[in-house]
PDB file of C-alpha atoms in Angstrom:
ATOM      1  CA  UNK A  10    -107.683 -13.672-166.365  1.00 70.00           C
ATOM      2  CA  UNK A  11    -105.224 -15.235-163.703  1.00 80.00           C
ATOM      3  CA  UNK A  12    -104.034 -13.062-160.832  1.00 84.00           C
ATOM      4  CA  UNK A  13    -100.767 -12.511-159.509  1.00 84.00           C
ATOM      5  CA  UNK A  14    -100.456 -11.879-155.812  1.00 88.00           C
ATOM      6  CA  UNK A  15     -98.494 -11.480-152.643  1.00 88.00           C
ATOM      7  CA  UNK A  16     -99.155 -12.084-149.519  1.00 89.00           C
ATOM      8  CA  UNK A  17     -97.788 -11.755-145.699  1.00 91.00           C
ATOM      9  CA  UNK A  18     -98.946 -13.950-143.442  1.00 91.00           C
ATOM     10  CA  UNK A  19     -98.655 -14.649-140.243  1.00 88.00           C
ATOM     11  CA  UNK A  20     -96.730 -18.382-139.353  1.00 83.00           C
ATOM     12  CA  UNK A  21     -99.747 -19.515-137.441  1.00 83.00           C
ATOM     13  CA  UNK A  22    -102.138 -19.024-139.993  1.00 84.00           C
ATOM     14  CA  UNK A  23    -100.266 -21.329-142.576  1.00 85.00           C
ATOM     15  CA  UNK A  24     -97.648 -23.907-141.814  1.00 84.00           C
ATOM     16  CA  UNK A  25     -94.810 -25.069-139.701  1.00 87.00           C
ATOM     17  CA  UNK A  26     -95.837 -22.998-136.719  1.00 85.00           C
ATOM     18  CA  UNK A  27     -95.774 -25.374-134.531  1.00 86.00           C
ATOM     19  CA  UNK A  28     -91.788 -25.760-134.930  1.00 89.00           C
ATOM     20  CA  UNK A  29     -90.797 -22.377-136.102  1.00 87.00           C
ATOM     21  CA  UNK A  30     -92.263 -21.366-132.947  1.00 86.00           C
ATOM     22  CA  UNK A  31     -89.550 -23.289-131.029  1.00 86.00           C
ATOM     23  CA  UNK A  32     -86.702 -22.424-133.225  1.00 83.00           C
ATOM     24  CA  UNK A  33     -85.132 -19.295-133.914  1.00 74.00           C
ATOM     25  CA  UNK A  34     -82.981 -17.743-137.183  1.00 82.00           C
ATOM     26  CA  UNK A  35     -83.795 -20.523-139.206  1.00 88.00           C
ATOM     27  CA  UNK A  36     -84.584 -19.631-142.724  1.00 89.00           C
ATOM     28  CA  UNK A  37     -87.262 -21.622-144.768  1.00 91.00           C
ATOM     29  CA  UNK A  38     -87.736 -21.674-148.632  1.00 89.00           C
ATOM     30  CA  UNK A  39     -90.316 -23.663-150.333  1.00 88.00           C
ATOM     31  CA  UNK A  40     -89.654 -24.922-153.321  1.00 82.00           C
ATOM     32  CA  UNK A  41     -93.085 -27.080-153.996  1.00 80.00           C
ATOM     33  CA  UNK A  42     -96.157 -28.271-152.452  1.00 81.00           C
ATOM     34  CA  UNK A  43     -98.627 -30.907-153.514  1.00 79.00           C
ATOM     35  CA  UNK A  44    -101.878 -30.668-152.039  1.00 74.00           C
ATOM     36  CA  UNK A  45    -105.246 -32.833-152.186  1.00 73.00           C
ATOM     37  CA  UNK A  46    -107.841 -32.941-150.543  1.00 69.00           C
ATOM     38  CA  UNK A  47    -106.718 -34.839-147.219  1.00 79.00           C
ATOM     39  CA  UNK A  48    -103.173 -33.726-147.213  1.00 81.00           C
ATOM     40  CA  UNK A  49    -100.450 -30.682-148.108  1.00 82.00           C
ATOM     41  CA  UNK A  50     -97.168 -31.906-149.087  1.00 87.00           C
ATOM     42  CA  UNK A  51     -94.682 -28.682-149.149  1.00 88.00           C
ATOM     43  CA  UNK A  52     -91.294 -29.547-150.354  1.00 89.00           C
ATOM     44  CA  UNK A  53     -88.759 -26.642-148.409  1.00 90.00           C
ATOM     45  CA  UNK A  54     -85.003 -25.907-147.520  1.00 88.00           C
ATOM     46  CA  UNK A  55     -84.351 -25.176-144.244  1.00 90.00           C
ATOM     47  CA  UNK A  56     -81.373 -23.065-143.617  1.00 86.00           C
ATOM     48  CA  UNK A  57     -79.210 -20.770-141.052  1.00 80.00           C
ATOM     49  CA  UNK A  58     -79.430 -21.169-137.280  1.00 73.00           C
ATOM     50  CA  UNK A  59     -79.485 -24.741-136.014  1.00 80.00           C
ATOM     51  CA  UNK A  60     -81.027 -27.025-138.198  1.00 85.00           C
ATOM     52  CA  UNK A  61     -80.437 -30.145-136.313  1.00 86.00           C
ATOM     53  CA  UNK A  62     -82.986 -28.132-133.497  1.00 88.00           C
ATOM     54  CA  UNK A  63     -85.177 -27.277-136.516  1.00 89.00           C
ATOM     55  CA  UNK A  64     -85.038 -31.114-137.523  1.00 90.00           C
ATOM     56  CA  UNK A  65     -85.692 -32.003-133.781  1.00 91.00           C
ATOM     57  CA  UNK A  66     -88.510 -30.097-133.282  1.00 91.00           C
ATOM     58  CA  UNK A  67     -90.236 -31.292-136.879  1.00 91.00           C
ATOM     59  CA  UNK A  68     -89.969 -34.292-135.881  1.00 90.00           C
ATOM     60  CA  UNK A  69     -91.402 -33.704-132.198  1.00 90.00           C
ATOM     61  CA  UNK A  70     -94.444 -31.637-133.931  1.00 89.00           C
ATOM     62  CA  UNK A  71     -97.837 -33.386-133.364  1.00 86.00           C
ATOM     63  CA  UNK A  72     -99.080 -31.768-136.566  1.00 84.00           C
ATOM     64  CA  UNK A  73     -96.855 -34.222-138.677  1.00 88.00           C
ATOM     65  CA  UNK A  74     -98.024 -36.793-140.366  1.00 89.00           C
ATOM     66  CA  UNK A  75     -94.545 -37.783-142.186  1.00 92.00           C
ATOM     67  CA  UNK A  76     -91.017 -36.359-142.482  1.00 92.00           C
ATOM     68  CA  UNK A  77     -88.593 -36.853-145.363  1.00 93.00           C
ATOM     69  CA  UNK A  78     -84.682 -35.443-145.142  1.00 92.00           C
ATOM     70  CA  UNK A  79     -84.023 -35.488-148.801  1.00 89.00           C
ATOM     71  CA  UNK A  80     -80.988 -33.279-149.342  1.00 86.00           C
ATOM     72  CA  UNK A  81     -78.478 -32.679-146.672  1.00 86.00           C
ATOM     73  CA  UNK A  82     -75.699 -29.740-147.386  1.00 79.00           C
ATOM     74  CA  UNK A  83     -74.024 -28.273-144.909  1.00 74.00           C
ATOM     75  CA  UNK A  84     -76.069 -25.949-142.583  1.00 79.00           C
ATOM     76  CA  UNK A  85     -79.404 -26.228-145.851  1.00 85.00           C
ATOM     77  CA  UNK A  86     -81.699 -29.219-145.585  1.00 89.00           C
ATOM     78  CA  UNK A  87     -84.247 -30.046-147.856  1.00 90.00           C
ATOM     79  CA  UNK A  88     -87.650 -31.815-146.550  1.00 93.00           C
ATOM     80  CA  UNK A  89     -90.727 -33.226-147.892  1.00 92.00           C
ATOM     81  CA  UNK A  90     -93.239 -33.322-145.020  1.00 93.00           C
ATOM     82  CA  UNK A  91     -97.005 -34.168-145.010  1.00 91.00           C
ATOM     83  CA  UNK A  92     -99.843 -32.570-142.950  1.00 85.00           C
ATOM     84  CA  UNK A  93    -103.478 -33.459-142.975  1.00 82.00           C
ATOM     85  CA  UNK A  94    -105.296 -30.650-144.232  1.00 79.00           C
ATOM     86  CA  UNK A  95    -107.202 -28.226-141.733  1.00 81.00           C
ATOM     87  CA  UNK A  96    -110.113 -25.994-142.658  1.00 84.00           C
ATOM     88  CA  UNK A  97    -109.733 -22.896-141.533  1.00 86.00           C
ATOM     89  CA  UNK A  98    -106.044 -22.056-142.736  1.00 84.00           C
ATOM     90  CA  UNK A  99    -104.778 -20.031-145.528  1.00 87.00           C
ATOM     91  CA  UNK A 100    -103.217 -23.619-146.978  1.00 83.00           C
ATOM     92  CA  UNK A 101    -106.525 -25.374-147.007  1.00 85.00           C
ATOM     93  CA  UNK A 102    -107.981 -22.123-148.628  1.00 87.00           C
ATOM     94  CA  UNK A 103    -105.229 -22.191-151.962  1.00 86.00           C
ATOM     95  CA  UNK A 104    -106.067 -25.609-152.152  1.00 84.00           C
ATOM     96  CA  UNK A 105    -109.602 -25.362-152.040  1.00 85.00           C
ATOM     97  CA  UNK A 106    -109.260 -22.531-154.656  1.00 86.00           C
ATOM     98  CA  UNK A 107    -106.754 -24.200-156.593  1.00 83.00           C
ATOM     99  CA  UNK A 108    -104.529 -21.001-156.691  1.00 86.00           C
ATOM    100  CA  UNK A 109    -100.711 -21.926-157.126  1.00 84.00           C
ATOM    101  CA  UNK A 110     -97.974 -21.221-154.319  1.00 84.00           C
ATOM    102  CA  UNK A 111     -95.350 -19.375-156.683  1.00 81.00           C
ATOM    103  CA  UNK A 112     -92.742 -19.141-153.692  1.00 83.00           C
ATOM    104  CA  UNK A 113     -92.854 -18.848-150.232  1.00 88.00           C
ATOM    105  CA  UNK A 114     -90.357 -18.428-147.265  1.00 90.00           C
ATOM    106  CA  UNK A 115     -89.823 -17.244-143.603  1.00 90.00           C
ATOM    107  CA  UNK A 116     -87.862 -16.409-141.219  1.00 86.00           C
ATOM    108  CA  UNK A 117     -89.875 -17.738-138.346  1.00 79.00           C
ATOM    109  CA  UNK A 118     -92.603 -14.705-137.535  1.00 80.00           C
ATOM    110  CA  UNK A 119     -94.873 -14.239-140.850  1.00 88.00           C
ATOM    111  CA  UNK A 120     -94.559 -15.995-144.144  1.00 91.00           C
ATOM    112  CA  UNK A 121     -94.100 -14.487-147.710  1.00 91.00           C
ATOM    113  CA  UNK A 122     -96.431 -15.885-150.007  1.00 91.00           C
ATOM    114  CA  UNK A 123     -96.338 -15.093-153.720  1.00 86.00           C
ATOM    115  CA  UNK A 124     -99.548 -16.754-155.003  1.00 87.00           C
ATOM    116  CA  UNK A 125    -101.412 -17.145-158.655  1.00 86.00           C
ATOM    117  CA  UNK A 126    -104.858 -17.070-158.618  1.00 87.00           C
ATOM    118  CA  UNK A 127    -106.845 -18.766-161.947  1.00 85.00           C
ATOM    119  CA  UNK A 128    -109.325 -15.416-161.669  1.00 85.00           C
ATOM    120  CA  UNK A 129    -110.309 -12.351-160.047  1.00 85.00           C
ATOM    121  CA  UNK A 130    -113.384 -14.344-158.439  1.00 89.00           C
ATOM    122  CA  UNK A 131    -111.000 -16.680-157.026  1.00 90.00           C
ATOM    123  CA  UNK A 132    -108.893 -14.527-155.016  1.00 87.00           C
ATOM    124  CA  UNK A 133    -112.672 -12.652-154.104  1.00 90.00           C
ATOM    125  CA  UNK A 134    -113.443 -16.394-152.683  1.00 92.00           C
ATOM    126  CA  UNK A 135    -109.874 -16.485-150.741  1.00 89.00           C
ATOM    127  CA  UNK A 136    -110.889 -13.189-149.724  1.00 89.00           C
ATOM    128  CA  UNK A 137    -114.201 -14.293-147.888  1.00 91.00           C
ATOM    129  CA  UNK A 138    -113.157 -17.664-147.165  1.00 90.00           C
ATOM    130  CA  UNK A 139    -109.861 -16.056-144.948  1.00 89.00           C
ATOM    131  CA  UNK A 140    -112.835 -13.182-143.263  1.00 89.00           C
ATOM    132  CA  UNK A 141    -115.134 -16.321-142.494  1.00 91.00           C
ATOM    133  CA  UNK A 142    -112.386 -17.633-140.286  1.00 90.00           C
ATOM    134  CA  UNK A 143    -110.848 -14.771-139.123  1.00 90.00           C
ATOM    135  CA  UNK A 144    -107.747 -15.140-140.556  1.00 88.00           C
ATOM    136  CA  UNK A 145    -105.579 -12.259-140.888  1.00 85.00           C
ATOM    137  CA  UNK A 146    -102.870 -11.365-144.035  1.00 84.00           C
ATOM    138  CA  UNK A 147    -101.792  -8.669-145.862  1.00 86.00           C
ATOM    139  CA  UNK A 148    -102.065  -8.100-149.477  1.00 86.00           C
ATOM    140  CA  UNK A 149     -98.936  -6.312-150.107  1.00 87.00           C
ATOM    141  CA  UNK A 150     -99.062  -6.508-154.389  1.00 85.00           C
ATOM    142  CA  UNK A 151    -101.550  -7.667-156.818  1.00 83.00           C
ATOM    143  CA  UNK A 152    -101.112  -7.723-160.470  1.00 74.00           C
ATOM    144  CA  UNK A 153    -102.940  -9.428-163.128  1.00 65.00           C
ATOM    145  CA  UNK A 154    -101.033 -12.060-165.614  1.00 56.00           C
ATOM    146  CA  UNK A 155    -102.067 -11.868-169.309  1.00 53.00           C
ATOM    147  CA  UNK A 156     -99.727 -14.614-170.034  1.00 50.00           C
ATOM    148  CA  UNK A 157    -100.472 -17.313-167.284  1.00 49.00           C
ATOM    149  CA  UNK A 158     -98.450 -19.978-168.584  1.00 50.00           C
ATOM    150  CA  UNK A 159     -95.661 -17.793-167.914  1.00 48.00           C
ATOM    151  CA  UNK A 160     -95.495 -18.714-164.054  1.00 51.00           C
ATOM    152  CA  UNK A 161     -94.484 -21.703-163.418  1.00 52.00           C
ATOM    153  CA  UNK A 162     -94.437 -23.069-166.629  1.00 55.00           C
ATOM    154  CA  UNK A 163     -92.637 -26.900-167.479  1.00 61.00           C
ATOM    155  CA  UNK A 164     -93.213 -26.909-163.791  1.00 66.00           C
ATOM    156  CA  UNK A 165     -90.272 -25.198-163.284  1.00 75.00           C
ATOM    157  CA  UNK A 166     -89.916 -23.362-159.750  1.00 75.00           C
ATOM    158  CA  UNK A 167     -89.049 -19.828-159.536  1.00 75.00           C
ATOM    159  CA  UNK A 168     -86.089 -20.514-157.413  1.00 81.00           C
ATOM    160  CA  UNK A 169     -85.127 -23.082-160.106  1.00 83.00           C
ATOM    161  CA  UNK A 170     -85.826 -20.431-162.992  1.00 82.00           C
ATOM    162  CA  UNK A 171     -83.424 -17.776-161.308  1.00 86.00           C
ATOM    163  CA  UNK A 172     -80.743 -20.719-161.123  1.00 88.00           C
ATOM    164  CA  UNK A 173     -80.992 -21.640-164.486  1.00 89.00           C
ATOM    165  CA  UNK A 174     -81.129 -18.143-165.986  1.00 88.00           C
ATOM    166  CA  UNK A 175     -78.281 -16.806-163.823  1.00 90.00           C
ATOM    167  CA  UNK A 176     -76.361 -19.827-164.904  1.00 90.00           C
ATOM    168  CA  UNK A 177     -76.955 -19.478-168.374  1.00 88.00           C
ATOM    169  CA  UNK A 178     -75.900 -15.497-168.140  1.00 88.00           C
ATOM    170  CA  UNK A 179     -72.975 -15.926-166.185  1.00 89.00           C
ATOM    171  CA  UNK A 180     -71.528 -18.419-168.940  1.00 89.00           C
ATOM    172  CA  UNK A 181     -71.636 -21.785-166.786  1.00 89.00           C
ATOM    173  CA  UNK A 182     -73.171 -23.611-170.131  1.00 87.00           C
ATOM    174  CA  UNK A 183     -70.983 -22.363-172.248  1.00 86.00           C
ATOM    175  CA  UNK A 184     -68.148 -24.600-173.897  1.00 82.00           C
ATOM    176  CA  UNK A 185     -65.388 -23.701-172.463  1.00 83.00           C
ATOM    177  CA  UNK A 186     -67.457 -22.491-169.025  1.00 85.00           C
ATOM    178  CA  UNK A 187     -67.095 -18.745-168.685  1.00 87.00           C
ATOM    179  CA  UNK A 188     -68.195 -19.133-164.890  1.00 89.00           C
ATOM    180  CA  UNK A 189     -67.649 -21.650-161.967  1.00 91.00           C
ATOM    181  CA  UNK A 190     -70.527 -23.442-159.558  1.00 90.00           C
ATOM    182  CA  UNK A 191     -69.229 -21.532-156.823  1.00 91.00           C
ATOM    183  CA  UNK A 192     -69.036 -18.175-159.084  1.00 92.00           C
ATOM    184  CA  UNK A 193     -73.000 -18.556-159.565  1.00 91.00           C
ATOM    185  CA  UNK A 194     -73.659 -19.628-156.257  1.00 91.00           C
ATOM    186  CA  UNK A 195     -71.728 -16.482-154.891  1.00 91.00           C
ATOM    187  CA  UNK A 196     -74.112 -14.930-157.258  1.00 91.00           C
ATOM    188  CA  UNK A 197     -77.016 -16.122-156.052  1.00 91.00           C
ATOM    189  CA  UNK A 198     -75.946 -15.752-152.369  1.00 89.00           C
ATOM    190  CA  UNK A 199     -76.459 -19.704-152.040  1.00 87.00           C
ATOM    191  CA  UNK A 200     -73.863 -22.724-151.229  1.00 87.00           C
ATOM    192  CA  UNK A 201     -72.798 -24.365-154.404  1.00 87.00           C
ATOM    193  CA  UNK A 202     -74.591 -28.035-152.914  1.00 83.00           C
ATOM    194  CA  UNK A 203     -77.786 -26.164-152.826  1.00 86.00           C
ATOM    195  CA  UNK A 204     -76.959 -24.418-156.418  1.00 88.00           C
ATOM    196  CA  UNK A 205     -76.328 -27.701-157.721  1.00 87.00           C
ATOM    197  CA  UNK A 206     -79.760 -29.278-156.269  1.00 85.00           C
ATOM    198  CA  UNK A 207     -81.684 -26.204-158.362  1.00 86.00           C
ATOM    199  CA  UNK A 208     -79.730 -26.722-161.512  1.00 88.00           C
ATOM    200  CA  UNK A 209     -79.939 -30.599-161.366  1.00 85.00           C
ATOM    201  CA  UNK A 210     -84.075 -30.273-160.567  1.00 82.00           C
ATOM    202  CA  UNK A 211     -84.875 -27.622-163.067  1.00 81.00           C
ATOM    203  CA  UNK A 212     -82.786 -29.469-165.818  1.00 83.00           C
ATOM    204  CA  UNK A 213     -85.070 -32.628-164.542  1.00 78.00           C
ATOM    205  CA  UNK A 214     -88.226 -30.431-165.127  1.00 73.00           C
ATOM    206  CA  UNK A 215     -87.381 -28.953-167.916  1.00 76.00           C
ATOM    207  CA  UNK A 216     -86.443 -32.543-170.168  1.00 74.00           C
ATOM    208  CA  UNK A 217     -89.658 -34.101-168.607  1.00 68.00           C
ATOM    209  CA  UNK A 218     -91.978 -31.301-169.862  1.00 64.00           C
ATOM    210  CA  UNK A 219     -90.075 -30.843-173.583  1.00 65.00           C
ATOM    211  CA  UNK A 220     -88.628 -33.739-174.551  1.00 64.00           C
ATOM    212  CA  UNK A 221     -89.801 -36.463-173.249  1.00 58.00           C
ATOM    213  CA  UNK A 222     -93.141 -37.422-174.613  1.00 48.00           C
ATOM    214  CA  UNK A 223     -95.729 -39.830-173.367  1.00 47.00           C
ATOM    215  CA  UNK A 224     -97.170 -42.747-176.140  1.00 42.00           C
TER     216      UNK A 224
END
């Protein structure tokens, strides 16, 4: 049975501590990360403070392989940036467990993980595998998932999932609309670009994983 957990951490035990260490009141959301077994690809927003010192000191970070600026709204960026893995991380440790990063964002000090673990023995493994290198967290919820496909499911995010549901409820689908971009994005406490960006990936996710069928 798959495990729900979460998780603070602090920054220098995952990623991004090289920079976040240099820049202050920036905000960072990720929204996705592919790992294998050489690299971790996170996918994140970037947002508050100054993000053209946040972009300056990604680039400037000797821990980066590659750097991406994908989106670029107002004071939010959004990055895809590569790192070669390192044992002896919490990141390597999900990936080496294949446990699934559900959300995760910080403000610069520690970082909120929300992770889903494919068993009890699993999160046992990230358990000893986190004491073997003396890496510190703090398990601040754990809850087990009797419906697993429930997380994460058409590979939708849950950022994306809140978007889309908040949407939906507020009447933005509806024919005539019953609610503006900006109304949900005041909702959400987002900017409408970055609103947009959610709506327009879920949507993406959601007609790749239903209707769209491979011969």
């Amino acid at each position: 049975m798959s495990v729900l957990t979460e998780f603070t951490v602090p920054s220098e035990e995952f990623i991004l501590h090289e920079t976040l260490e240099r820049i202050s009141n920036i905000h960072v959301e990720i929204e996705r990360v592919v790992a294998d077994s050489e690299y971790v690809t996170p996918y994140f927003w970037a947002s508050g403070g100054s993000v053209e010192r946040f972009e300056r000191a990604l680039g400037e970070d000797v821990t980066v392989e590659t750097m991406t600026l994908r989106e670029n709204h107002d004071n939010e960026r959004f990055y895809r940036v590569s790192w070669r893995q390192r044992t002896g991380t919490v990141g390597h440790a999900v990936s080496e467990l294949k446990a699934s990063i559900l959300e995760a964002t910080s403000d610069g000090d520690d970082w909120y993980l929300k992770l889903l673990f494919p068993s009890e023995s699993s999160l046992t493994e990230f358990h000893d595998y986190c004491s073997s290198y003396d890496l510190s967290f703090q398990l601040t919820r754990m809850y087990e998932s009797r419906h697993p496909n429930a997380f994460g499911k058409y590979e939708v995010t849950p950022k994306q999932r809140e978007a889309l549901i908040t949407a939906l409820d507020s009447g933005y689908f509806s024919v005539p609309r019953g609610a503006t971009l900006e109304h949900v994005a005041e909702e959400l406490d987002i900017s409408p670009n970055a609103l947009s960006t959610r709506l327009r990936r879920g949507h993406a996710n959601l007609i790749t994983n239903t209707l769209r069928h491979e011969g």
